[in-house]
Amino acid sequence: MKKIYLIYPDKKGTIAPEIYGHFSEHIGGVIYGGLWVGKESEIPNIRGWRKELVEKLKNINPPVLRWPGGCFAETYDWRDGIGKNRPVRHNWWGYMDGKYETNEVGTHEFVDLCELVGAKPYFAVNITSITPMQARNWMDYCLSPRGSTTLALEREANGHPEPFDIPFWGIGNENWGDGGDMTPDYYALEYRRFSAVLNNLKRESDRLFVGGANAADYNWTHDVCKNLSDVSHTKFNGLTYHFYTCPGVHCLDFDENGWNKVISTAQQMEYLIDRHYAIAKGFGLEKDMKLVVDEWGCWFSGGSGPSKGQNLFEQQSTMRDAMVAAFTLNIFNNNCDKIQMANVAQICNNLHALFLAGGEHCITTPTYHIFDMYKEHQGAECIGVSITDNDELLNSITVSASIKDSKTLVTIGNLSCINDVEFTLEGIGAYIGKLAEGILLYSEDMNAHNTFEAPYTITPKQIQIDLTKPILLPKTGVLSIRF
Ligand code: AHR
């Protein structure tokens, strides 16, 4: 039997709420038909946003929403999305799904969604096809005080007198790839230019993020950090990278092997954090380059979702995706000293989605429930965890623990798809009491998933837990314990 020690004196730091962030790109069915149904729609909506989704999203306390891309951001002109006459453009992703961008959702609408759900917007700035001055104008439009500049007056005329609260600005997206095929040296110079014109317009506490690597491209991180380590004027407040779990297995039709491949791929997140952070630290940049995992999640081939391939990259979600979320969020919690933000990709009708929506339907995936079960980690102090007999990955459990307002939350996932596991909990440096509230997310069938027809196939169960006795966690199950 495993033993989990909760080591209360071993405080690892505060878990930034933004680690529980989301990504909402203009791609496939994420915005149009998913989050956004339009103001005139018969589907219940709040100023165009799907009401049911807004309410469910609000329930998990989303701290941040990244927008408008992704790759979409690299051909986005913010002026297209304000005012009355909005042009129809080619969507960046149109070459894959033939869809056009109507710009019905622009800056005002998106900020409205953020305000409705209580999230902060994180804007990805196009550095591939607009000038630094155009990007600066977007910032001016958003942040300048009421009545100050001509762009602030334009914002006011468009219905928002007060400045928008946009605390996070990412400089580019995947500039090593579709964002311009740049070399790290070239990107760093572009970063300097954009930062020079944006930094002195942003508010003191707003953060500018450096565009980082694709997964384990440590060379990119090294060269960008090197180029930014000797600057005197350039400012930065975070280093991003993207990492998807995509080991080439099927989304729904998988066996033990398919489970194991995905879990072992997801584990790489831990090494990525260590190494990217170590490189930044090597250049003395660790304080200003705390990591931002802009995009993460499972990426399987599309077509398994309810739209049957109509929505680009839309995929279904099983307990395996929920386990990747549980595992990854535990890794983030346990590395909260190195990470300031992370955004699961993407929120609705896409890759590792929390929602699947179409027509009048709006269902939650198992991953949604993980975010719900973990939400009290946001802003909590992470404490140390030590587990006995937990060496072999595929026969082990993933755990993180935190304390907030004198309440401890422990989140545990059984990474095995064949063996149930028994464990006991023991507090070191604090008495953990006798009784606890538990929530268990589990399905007998690891391939099961929620559909429009059967939306509650995988739903969490509330349980009472006796902390003085061994606790059973079934294979593939995730458990949260709060006391
Ligand atoms: O999430 C889908 C796409 O994946 C994003 O647009 C891009 O940044 C990444 O390659």
mmCIF file with all atom_site columns, C-alpha atoms in Angstrom, residues 40-221:
data_model
loop_
_atom_site.group_PDB
_atom_site.id
_atom_site.type_symbol
_atom_site.label_atom_id
_atom_site.label_alt_id
_atom_site.label_comp_id
_atom_site.label_asym_id
_atom_site.label_entity_id
_atom_site.label_seq_id
_atom_site.pdbx_PDB_ins_code
_atom_site.Cartn_x
_atom_site.Cartn_y
_atom_site.Cartn_z
_atom_site.occupancy
_atom_site.B_iso_or_equiv
_atom_site.pdbx_formal_charge
_atom_site.auth_seq_id
_atom_site.auth_comp_id
_atom_site.auth_asym_id
_atom_site.auth_atom_id
_atom_site.pdbx_PDB_model_num
ATOM 1   C CA . GLU A 1 40  ? -30.137 37.285 -32.434 1.00 0.00 ? 40  GLU A CA 1
ATOM 2   C CA . SER A 1 41  ? -29.878 33.538 -31.813 1.00 0.00 ? 41  SER A CA 1
ATOM 3   C CA . GLU A 1 42  ? -32.760 31.536 -30.366 1.00 0.00 ? 42  GLU A CA 1
ATOM 4   C CA . ILE A 1 43  ? -30.209 29.715 -28.257 1.00 0.00 ? 43  ILE A CA 1
ATOM 5   C CA . PRO A 1 44  ? -30.197 31.430 -24.855 1.00 0.00 ? 44  PRO A CA 1
ATOM 6   C CA . ASN A 1 45  ? -27.330 33.891 -24.853 1.00 0.00 ? 45  ASN A CA 1
ATOM 7   C CA . ILE A 1 46  ? -25.896 36.853 -23.024 1.00 0.00 ? 46  ILE A CA 1
ATOM 8   C CA . ARG A 1 47  ? -25.082 39.523 -25.574 1.00 0.00 ? 47  ARG A CA 1
ATOM 9   C CA . GLY A 1 48  ? -24.257 36.768 -28.074 1.00 0.00 ? 48  GLY A CA 1
ATOM 10  C CA . TRP A 1 49  ? -22.356 34.407 -25.762 1.00 0.00 ? 49  TRP A CA 1
ATOM 11  C CA . ARG A 1 50  ? -23.929 30.979 -25.160 1.00 0.00 ? 50  ARG A CA 1
ATOM 12  C CA . LYS A 1 51  ? -25.552 31.348 -21.731 1.00 0.00 ? 51  LYS A CA 1
ATOM 13  C CA . GLU A 1 52  ? -25.202 27.754 -20.575 1.00 0.00 ? 52  GLU A CA 1
ATOM 14  C CA . LEU A 1 53  ? -21.510 27.728 -21.423 1.00 0.00 ? 53  LEU A CA 1
ATOM 15  C CA . VAL A 1 54  ? -20.920 31.094 -19.745 1.00 0.00 ? 54  VAL A CA 1
ATOM 16  C CA . GLU A 1 55  ? -22.526 29.834 -16.538 1.00 0.00 ? 55  GLU A CA 1
ATOM 17  C CA . LYS A 1 56  ? -20.645 26.532 -16.495 1.00 0.00 ? 56  LYS A CA 1
ATOM 18  C CA . LEU A 1 57  ? -17.361 28.243 -17.328 1.00 0.00 ? 57  LEU A CA 1
ATOM 19  C CA . LYS A 1 58  ? -17.857 30.779 -14.572 1.00 0.00 ? 58  LYS A CA 1
ATOM 20  C CA . ASN A 1 59  ? -18.336 27.920 -12.120 1.00 0.00 ? 59  ASN A CA 1
ATOM 21  C CA . ILE A 1 60  ? -14.731 26.745 -12.533 1.00 0.00 ? 60  ILE A CA 1
ATOM 22  C CA . ASN A 1 61  ? -13.276 30.240 -11.898 1.00 0.00 ? 61  ASN A CA 1
ATOM 23  C CA . PRO A 1 62  ? -11.372 30.656 -15.161 1.00 0.00 ? 62  PRO A CA 1
ATOM 24  C CA . PRO A 1 63  ? -8.578  33.094 -14.339 1.00 0.00 ? 63  PRO A CA 1
ATOM 25  C CA . VAL A 1 64  ? -7.483  33.882 -17.886 1.00 0.00 ? 64  VAL A CA 1
ATOM 26  C CA . LEU A 1 65  ? -8.588  33.445 -21.512 1.00 0.00 ? 65  LEU A CA 1
ATOM 27  C CA . ARG A 1 66  ? -5.967  33.647 -24.265 1.00 0.00 ? 66  ARG A CA 1
ATOM 28  C CA . TRP A 1 67  ? -7.201  35.208 -27.543 1.00 0.00 ? 67  TRP A CA 1
ATOM 29  C CA . PRO A 1 68  ? -7.481  35.564 -30.578 1.00 0.00 ? 68  PRO A CA 1
ATOM 30  C CA . GLY A 1 69  ? -4.950  32.798 -31.428 1.00 0.00 ? 69  GLY A CA 1
ATOM 31  C CA . GLY A 1 70  ? -2.826  30.743 -31.922 1.00 0.00 ? 70  GLY A CA 1
ATOM 32  C CA . CYS A 1 71  ? -1.900  30.906 -35.549 1.00 0.00 ? 71  CYS A CA 1
ATOM 33  C CA . PHE A 1 72  ? -5.028  32.988 -36.191 1.00 0.00 ? 72  PHE A CA 1
ATOM 34  C CA . ALA A 1 73  ? -3.358  35.858 -34.344 1.00 0.00 ? 73  ALA A CA 1
ATOM 35  C CA . GLU A 1 74  ? -0.610  36.094 -36.954 1.00 0.00 ? 74  GLU A CA 1
ATOM 36  C CA . THR A 1 75  ? -2.928  37.490 -39.638 1.00 0.00 ? 75  THR A CA 1
ATOM 37  C CA . TYR A 1 76  ? -5.259  39.318 -37.269 1.00 0.00 ? 76  TYR A CA 1
ATOM 38  C CA . ASP A 1 77  ? -5.773  43.050 -37.585 1.00 0.00 ? 77  ASP A CA 1
ATOM 39  C CA . TRP A 1 78  ? -7.540  44.233 -34.430 1.00 0.00 ? 78  TRP A CA 1
ATOM 40  C CA . ARG A 1 79  ? -9.197  47.088 -36.354 1.00 0.00 ? 79  ARG A CA 1
ATOM 41  C CA . ASP A 1 80  ? -11.296 44.517 -38.241 1.00 0.00 ? 80  ASP A CA 1
ATOM 42  C CA . GLY A 1 81  ? -13.034 43.613 -34.978 1.00 0.00 ? 81  GLY A CA 1
ATOM 43  C CA . ILE A 1 82  ? -14.229 47.012 -33.766 1.00 0.00 ? 82  ILE A CA 1
ATOM 44  C CA . GLY A 1 83  ? -17.023 49.354 -34.799 1.00 0.00 ? 83  GLY A CA 1
ATOM 45  C CA . LYS A 1 84  ? -20.032 48.763 -36.993 1.00 0.00 ? 84  LYS A CA 1
ATOM 46  C CA . ASN A 1 85  ? -18.713 47.771 -40.391 1.00 0.00 ? 85  ASN A CA 1
ATOM 47  C CA . ARG A 1 86  ? -16.628 44.682 -39.952 1.00 0.00 ? 86  ARG A CA 1
ATOM 48  C CA . PRO A 1 87  ? -14.897 43.170 -42.953 1.00 0.00 ? 87  PRO A CA 1
ATOM 49  C CA . VAL A 1 88  ? -15.026 39.484 -43.808 1.00 0.00 ? 88  VAL A CA 1
ATOM 50  C CA . ARG A 1 89  ? -11.497 38.091 -44.144 1.00 0.00 ? 89  ARG A CA 1
ATOM 51  C CA . HIS A 1 90  ? -9.823  34.804 -44.827 1.00 0.00 ? 90  HIS A CA 1
ATOM 52  C CA . ASN A 1 91  ? -9.438  33.044 -41.500 1.00 0.00 ? 91  ASN A CA 1
ATOM 53  C CA . TRP A 1 92  ? -5.849  31.837 -41.062 1.00 0.00 ? 92  TRP A CA 1
ATOM 54  C CA . TRP A 1 93  ? -7.272  28.309 -40.772 1.00 0.00 ? 93  TRP A CA 1
ATOM 55  C CA . GLY A 1 94  ? -9.502  28.700 -43.842 1.00 0.00 ? 94  GLY A CA 1
ATOM 56  C CA . TYR A 1 95  ? -7.087  26.676 -45.963 1.00 0.00 ? 95  TYR A CA 1
ATOM 57  C CA . MET A 1 96  ? -8.025  23.680 -43.819 1.00 0.00 ? 96  MET A CA 1
ATOM 58  C CA . ASP A 1 97  ? -11.749 24.139 -43.285 1.00 0.00 ? 97  ASP A CA 1
ATOM 59  C CA . GLY A 1 98  ? -12.814 26.734 -45.868 1.00 0.00 ? 98  GLY A CA 1
ATOM 60  C CA . LYS A 1 99  ? -14.294 29.045 -43.242 1.00 0.00 ? 99  LYS A CA 1
ATOM 61  C CA . TYR A 1 100 ? -14.139 32.836 -43.407 1.00 0.00 ? 100 TYR A CA 1
ATOM 62  C CA . GLU A 1 101 ? -13.730 35.231 -40.512 1.00 0.00 ? 101 GLU A CA 1
ATOM 63  C CA . THR A 1 102 ? -16.699 37.579 -40.096 1.00 0.00 ? 102 THR A CA 1
ATOM 64  C CA . ASN A 1 103 ? -15.113 39.542 -37.246 1.00 0.00 ? 103 ASN A CA 1
ATOM 65  C CA . GLU A 1 104 ? -18.459 39.477 -35.447 1.00 0.00 ? 104 GLU A CA 1
ATOM 66  C CA . VAL A 1 105 ? -16.419 38.805 -32.326 1.00 0.00 ? 105 VAL A CA 1
ATOM 67  C CA . GLY A 1 106 ? -13.740 41.432 -31.768 1.00 0.00 ? 106 GLY A CA 1
ATOM 68  C CA . THR A 1 107 ? -12.054 43.141 -28.843 1.00 0.00 ? 107 THR A CA 1
ATOM 69  C CA . HIS A 1 108 ? -15.241 44.502 -27.204 1.00 0.00 ? 108 HIS A CA 1
ATOM 70  C CA . GLU A 1 109 ? -17.152 41.235 -27.465 1.00 0.00 ? 109 GLU A CA 1
ATOM 71  C CA . PHE A 1 110 ? -14.241 39.156 -26.218 1.00 0.00 ? 110 PHE A CA 1
ATOM 72  C CA . VAL A 1 111 ? -13.602 41.394 -23.219 1.00 0.00 ? 111 VAL A CA 1
ATOM 73  C CA . ASP A 1 112 ? -17.330 41.166 -22.470 1.00 0.00 ? 112 ASP A CA 1
ATOM 74  C CA . LEU A 1 113 ? -17.018 37.352 -22.324 1.00 0.00 ? 113 LEU A CA 1
ATOM 75  C CA . CYS A 1 114 ? -14.054 37.651 -19.966 1.00 0.00 ? 114 CYS A CA 1
ATOM 76  C CA . GLU A 1 115 ? -16.026 39.973 -17.712 1.00 0.00 ? 115 GLU A CA 1
ATOM 77  C CA . LEU A 1 116 ? -19.014 37.626 -17.753 1.00 0.00 ? 116 LEU A CA 1
ATOM 78  C CA . VAL A 1 117 ? -16.942 34.656 -16.556 1.00 0.00 ? 117 VAL A CA 1
ATOM 79  C CA . GLY A 1 118 ? -14.552 36.597 -14.311 1.00 0.00 ? 118 GLY A CA 1
ATOM 80  C CA . ALA A 1 119 ? -11.408 35.914 -16.377 1.00 0.00 ? 119 ALA A CA 1
ATOM 81  C CA . LYS A 1 120 ? -8.587  38.263 -17.401 1.00 0.00 ? 120 LYS A CA 1
ATOM 82  C CA . PRO A 1 121 ? -7.907  38.560 -21.139 1.00 0.00 ? 121 PRO A CA 1
ATOM 83  C CA . TYR A 1 122 ? -4.513  37.523 -22.490 1.00 0.00 ? 122 TYR A CA 1
ATOM 84  C CA . PHE A 1 123 ? -3.990  38.992 -25.964 1.00 0.00 ? 123 PHE A CA 1
ATOM 85  C CA . ALA A 1 124 ? -1.648  37.391 -28.469 1.00 0.00 ? 124 ALA A CA 1
ATOM 86  C CA . VAL A 1 125 ? -0.108  40.203 -30.510 1.00 0.00 ? 125 VAL A CA 1
ATOM 87  C CA . ASN A 1 126 ? 0.434   39.702 -34.228 1.00 0.00 ? 126 ASN A CA 1
ATOM 88  C CA . ILE A 1 127 ? 4.104   40.337 -34.965 1.00 0.00 ? 127 ILE A CA 1
ATOM 89  C CA . THR A 1 128 ? 4.136   38.533 -38.310 1.00 0.00 ? 128 THR A CA 1
ATOM 90  C CA . SER A 1 129 ? 1.931   40.719 -40.482 1.00 0.00 ? 129 SER A CA 1
ATOM 91  C CA . ILE A 1 130 ? 1.329   44.031 -38.703 1.00 0.00 ? 130 ILE A CA 1
ATOM 92  C CA . THR A 1 131 ? 3.781   46.709 -37.607 1.00 0.00 ? 131 THR A CA 1
ATOM 93  C CA . PRO A 1 132 ? 4.802   47.519 -34.047 1.00 0.00 ? 132 PRO A CA 1
ATOM 94  C CA . MET A 1 133 ? 2.887   50.807 -34.443 1.00 0.00 ? 133 MET A CA 1
ATOM 95  C CA . GLN A 1 134 ? -0.348  48.959 -35.285 1.00 0.00 ? 134 GLN A CA 1
ATOM 96  C CA . ALA A 1 135 ? 0.162   46.761 -32.230 1.00 0.00 ? 135 ALA A CA 1
ATOM 97  C CA . ARG A 1 136 ? 0.803   49.862 -30.128 1.00 0.00 ? 136 ARG A CA 1
ATOM 98  C CA . ASN A 1 137 ? -2.451  51.360 -31.413 1.00 0.00 ? 137 ASN A CA 1
ATOM 99  C CA . TRP A 1 138 ? -4.321  48.268 -30.169 1.00 0.00 ? 138 TRP A CA 1
ATOM 100 C CA . MET A 1 139 ? -2.800  48.788 -26.743 1.00 0.00 ? 139 MET A CA 1
ATOM 101 C CA . ASP A 1 140 ? -3.612  52.496 -26.894 1.00 0.00 ? 140 ASP A CA 1
ATOM 102 C CA . TYR A 1 141 ? -7.215  51.671 -27.863 1.00 0.00 ? 141 TYR A CA 1
ATOM 103 C CA . CYS A 1 142 ? -7.561  49.197 -24.997 1.00 0.00 ? 142 CYS A CA 1
ATOM 104 C CA . LEU A 1 143 ? -5.674  50.796 -22.142 1.00 0.00 ? 143 LEU A CA 1
ATOM 105 C CA . SER A 1 144 ? -5.684  54.582 -22.525 1.00 0.00 ? 144 SER A CA 1
ATOM 106 C CA . PRO A 1 145 ? -7.730  56.437 -19.914 1.00 0.00 ? 145 PRO A CA 1
ATOM 107 C CA . ARG A 1 146 ? -11.177 57.699 -20.782 1.00 0.00 ? 146 ARG A CA 1
ATOM 108 C CA . GLY A 1 147 ? -11.097 60.908 -22.794 1.00 0.00 ? 147 GLY A CA 1
ATOM 109 C CA . SER A 1 148 ? -7.315  60.869 -23.291 1.00 0.00 ? 148 SER A CA 1
ATOM 110 C CA . THR A 1 149 ? -6.271  59.836 -26.810 1.00 0.00 ? 149 THR A CA 1
ATOM 111 C CA . THR A 1 150 ? -8.127  59.725 -30.098 1.00 0.00 ? 150 THR A CA 1
ATOM 112 C CA . LEU A 1 151 ? -8.169  55.926 -29.870 1.00 0.00 ? 151 LEU A CA 1
ATOM 113 C CA . ALA A 1 152 ? -9.581  56.096 -26.339 1.00 0.00 ? 152 ALA A CA 1
ATOM 114 C CA . LEU A 1 153 ? -12.353 58.328 -27.712 1.00 0.00 ? 153 LEU A CA 1
ATOM 115 C CA . GLU A 1 154 ? -12.979 55.803 -30.460 1.00 0.00 ? 154 GLU A CA 1
ATOM 116 C CA . ARG A 1 155 ? -13.293 53.065 -27.839 1.00 0.00 ? 155 ARG A CA 1
ATOM 117 C CA . GLU A 1 156 ? -15.726 55.256 -25.957 1.00 0.00 ? 156 GLU A CA 1
ATOM 118 C CA . ALA A 1 157 ? -17.774 55.848 -29.117 1.00 0.00 ? 157 ALA A CA 1
ATOM 119 C CA . ASN A 1 158 ? -17.833 52.067 -29.562 1.00 0.00 ? 158 ASN A CA 1
ATOM 120 C CA . GLY A 1 159 ? -19.461 51.656 -26.157 1.00 0.00 ? 159 GLY A CA 1
ATOM 121 C CA . HIS A 1 160 ? -16.649 51.236 -23.603 1.00 0.00 ? 160 HIS A CA 1
ATOM 122 C CA . PRO A 1 161 ? -15.677 54.544 -21.985 1.00 0.00 ? 161 PRO A CA 1
ATOM 123 C CA . GLU A 1 162 ? -13.391 53.024 -19.366 1.00 0.00 ? 162 GLU A CA 1
ATOM 124 C CA . PRO A 1 163 ? -10.168 51.274 -20.413 1.00 0.00 ? 163 PRO A CA 1
ATOM 125 C CA . PHE A 1 164 ? -10.250 47.522 -20.810 1.00 0.00 ? 164 PHE A CA 1
ATOM 126 C CA . ASP A 1 165 ? -8.324  45.530 -18.253 1.00 0.00 ? 165 ASP A CA 1
ATOM 127 C CA . ILE A 1 166 ? -5.857  43.533 -20.384 1.00 0.00 ? 166 ILE A CA 1
ATOM 128 C CA . PRO A 1 167 ? -2.997  42.516 -18.106 1.00 0.00 ? 167 PRO A CA 1
ATOM 129 C CA . PHE A 1 168 ? -1.273  39.972 -20.388 1.00 0.00 ? 168 PHE A CA 1
ATOM 130 C CA . TRP A 1 169 ? 0.234   40.553 -23.850 1.00 0.00 ? 169 TRP A CA 1
ATOM 131 C CA . GLY A 1 170 ? 2.050   37.788 -25.725 1.00 0.00 ? 170 GLY A CA 1
ATOM 132 C CA . ILE A 1 171 ? 4.485   38.938 -28.411 1.00 0.00 ? 171 ILE A CA 1
ATOM 133 C CA . GLY A 1 172 ? 3.785   36.671 -31.380 1.00 0.00 ? 172 GLY A CA 1
ATOM 134 C CA . ASN A 1 173 ? 2.736   33.048 -31.671 1.00 0.00 ? 173 ASN A CA 1
ATOM 135 C CA . GLU A 1 174 ? 4.844   30.087 -32.734 1.00 0.00 ? 174 GLU A CA 1
ATOM 136 C CA . ASN A 1 175 ? 7.256   32.357 -34.566 1.00 0.00 ? 175 ASN A CA 1
ATOM 137 C CA . TRP A 1 176 ? 9.582   29.387 -35.088 1.00 0.00 ? 176 TRP A CA 1
ATOM 138 C CA . GLY A 1 177 ? 6.863   27.964 -37.371 1.00 0.00 ? 177 GLY A CA 1
ATOM 139 C CA . ASP A 1 178 ? 3.742   29.394 -38.971 1.00 0.00 ? 178 ASP A CA 1
ATOM 140 C CA . GLY A 1 179 ? 4.323   32.701 -37.200 1.00 0.00 ? 179 GLY A CA 1
ATOM 141 C CA . GLY A 1 180 ? 7.033   33.667 -39.689 1.00 0.00 ? 180 GLY A CA 1
ATOM 142 C CA . ASP A 1 181 ? 9.535   30.807 -39.740 1.00 0.00 ? 181 ASP A CA 1
ATOM 143 C CA . MET A 1 182 ? 11.909  32.954 -37.736 1.00 0.00 ? 182 MET A CA 1
ATOM 144 C CA . THR A 1 183 ? 15.225  31.918 -36.285 1.00 0.00 ? 183 THR A CA 1
ATOM 145 C CA . PRO A 1 184 ? 15.564  32.518 -32.538 1.00 0.00 ? 184 PRO A CA 1
ATOM 146 C CA . ASP A 1 185 ? 18.041  35.341 -33.200 1.00 0.00 ? 185 ASP A CA 1
ATOM 147 C CA . TYR A 1 186 ? 15.641  37.036 -35.591 1.00 0.00 ? 186 TYR A CA 1
ATOM 148 C CA . TYR A 1 187 ? 12.702  36.576 -33.228 1.00 0.00 ? 187 TYR A CA 1
ATOM 149 C CA . ALA A 1 188 ? 14.636  38.106 -30.346 1.00 0.00 ? 188 ALA A CA 1
ATOM 150 C CA . LEU A 1 189 ? 15.303  41.229 -32.430 1.00 0.00 ? 189 LEU A CA 1
ATOM 151 C CA . GLU A 1 190 ? 11.629  41.448 -33.363 1.00 0.00 ? 190 GLU A CA 1
ATOM 152 C CA . TYR A 1 191 ? 10.758  41.030 -29.698 1.00 0.00 ? 191 TYR A CA 1
ATOM 153 C CA . ARG A 1 192 ? 13.001  43.965 -28.854 1.00 0.00 ? 192 ARG A CA 1
ATOM 154 C CA . ARG A 1 193 ? 11.257  46.166 -31.434 1.00 0.00 ? 193 ARG A CA 1
ATOM 155 C CA . PHE A 1 194 ? 7.740   45.279 -30.318 1.00 0.00 ? 194 PHE A CA 1
ATOM 156 C CA . SER A 1 195 ? 8.620   45.501 -26.659 1.00 0.00 ? 195 SER A CA 1
ATOM 157 C CA . ALA A 1 196 ? 10.154  48.957 -27.226 1.00 0.00 ? 196 ALA A CA 1
ATOM 158 C CA . VAL A 1 197 ? 6.882   50.375 -28.495 1.00 0.00 ? 197 VAL A CA 1
ATOM 159 C CA . LEU A 1 198 ? 4.536   48.451 -26.227 1.00 0.00 ? 198 LEU A CA 1
ATOM 160 C CA . ASN A 1 199 ? 6.339   48.482 -22.936 1.00 0.00 ? 199 ASN A CA 1
ATOM 161 C CA . ASN A 1 200 ? 6.020   52.193 -22.248 1.00 0.00 ? 200 ASN A CA 1
ATOM 162 C CA . LEU A 1 201 ? 2.309   52.193 -23.056 1.00 0.00 ? 201 LEU A CA 1
ATOM 163 C CA . LYS A 1 202 ? 1.287   49.253 -20.930 1.00 0.00 ? 202 LYS A CA 1
ATOM 164 C CA . ARG A 1 203 ? 0.371   49.753 -17.304 1.00 0.00 ? 203 ARG A CA 1
ATOM 165 C CA . GLU A 1 204 ? 3.088   49.061 -14.739 1.00 0.00 ? 204 GLU A CA 1
ATOM 166 C CA . SER A 1 205 ? 1.670   45.708 -13.664 1.00 0.00 ? 205 SER A CA 1
ATOM 167 C CA . ASP A 1 206 ? 0.800   44.427 -17.172 1.00 0.00 ? 206 ASP A CA 1
ATOM 168 C CA . ARG A 1 207 ? 3.007   41.629 -18.437 1.00 0.00 ? 207 ARG A CA 1
ATOM 169 C CA . LEU A 1 208 ? 4.727   41.171 -21.812 1.00 0.00 ? 208 LEU A CA 1
ATOM 170 C CA . PHE A 1 209 ? 5.548   37.566 -22.674 1.00 0.00 ? 209 PHE A CA 1
ATOM 171 C CA . VAL A 1 210 ? 8.379   36.377 -24.893 1.00 0.00 ? 210 VAL A CA 1
ATOM 172 C CA . GLY A 1 211 ? 7.403   33.864 -27.593 1.00 0.00 ? 211 GLY A CA 1
ATOM 173 C CA . GLY A 1 212 ? 9.010   30.587 -26.679 1.00 0.00 ? 212 GLY A CA 1
ATOM 174 C CA . ALA A 1 213 ? 9.826   27.173 -27.947 1.00 0.00 ? 213 ALA A CA 1
ATOM 175 C CA . ASN A 1 214 ? 7.944   24.301 -29.435 1.00 0.00 ? 214 ASN A CA 1
ATOM 176 C CA . ALA A 1 215 ? 8.084   21.608 -26.740 1.00 0.00 ? 215 ALA A CA 1
ATOM 177 C CA . ALA A 1 216 ? 11.693  20.446 -26.264 1.00 0.00 ? 216 ALA A CA 1
ATOM 178 C CA . ASP A 1 217 ? 13.351  22.927 -28.617 1.00 0.00 ? 217 ASP A CA 1
ATOM 179 C CA . TYR A 1 218 ? 15.835  24.034 -25.966 1.00 0.00 ? 218 TYR A CA 1
ATOM 180 C CA . ASN A 1 219 ? 17.960  25.604 -28.658 1.00 0.00 ? 219 ASN A CA 1
ATOM 181 C CA . TRP A 1 220 ? 15.235  28.217 -29.236 1.00 0.00 ? 220 TRP A CA 1
ATOM 182 C CA . THR A 1 221 ? 15.024  29.003 -25.529 1.00 0.00 ? 221 THR A CA 1
#
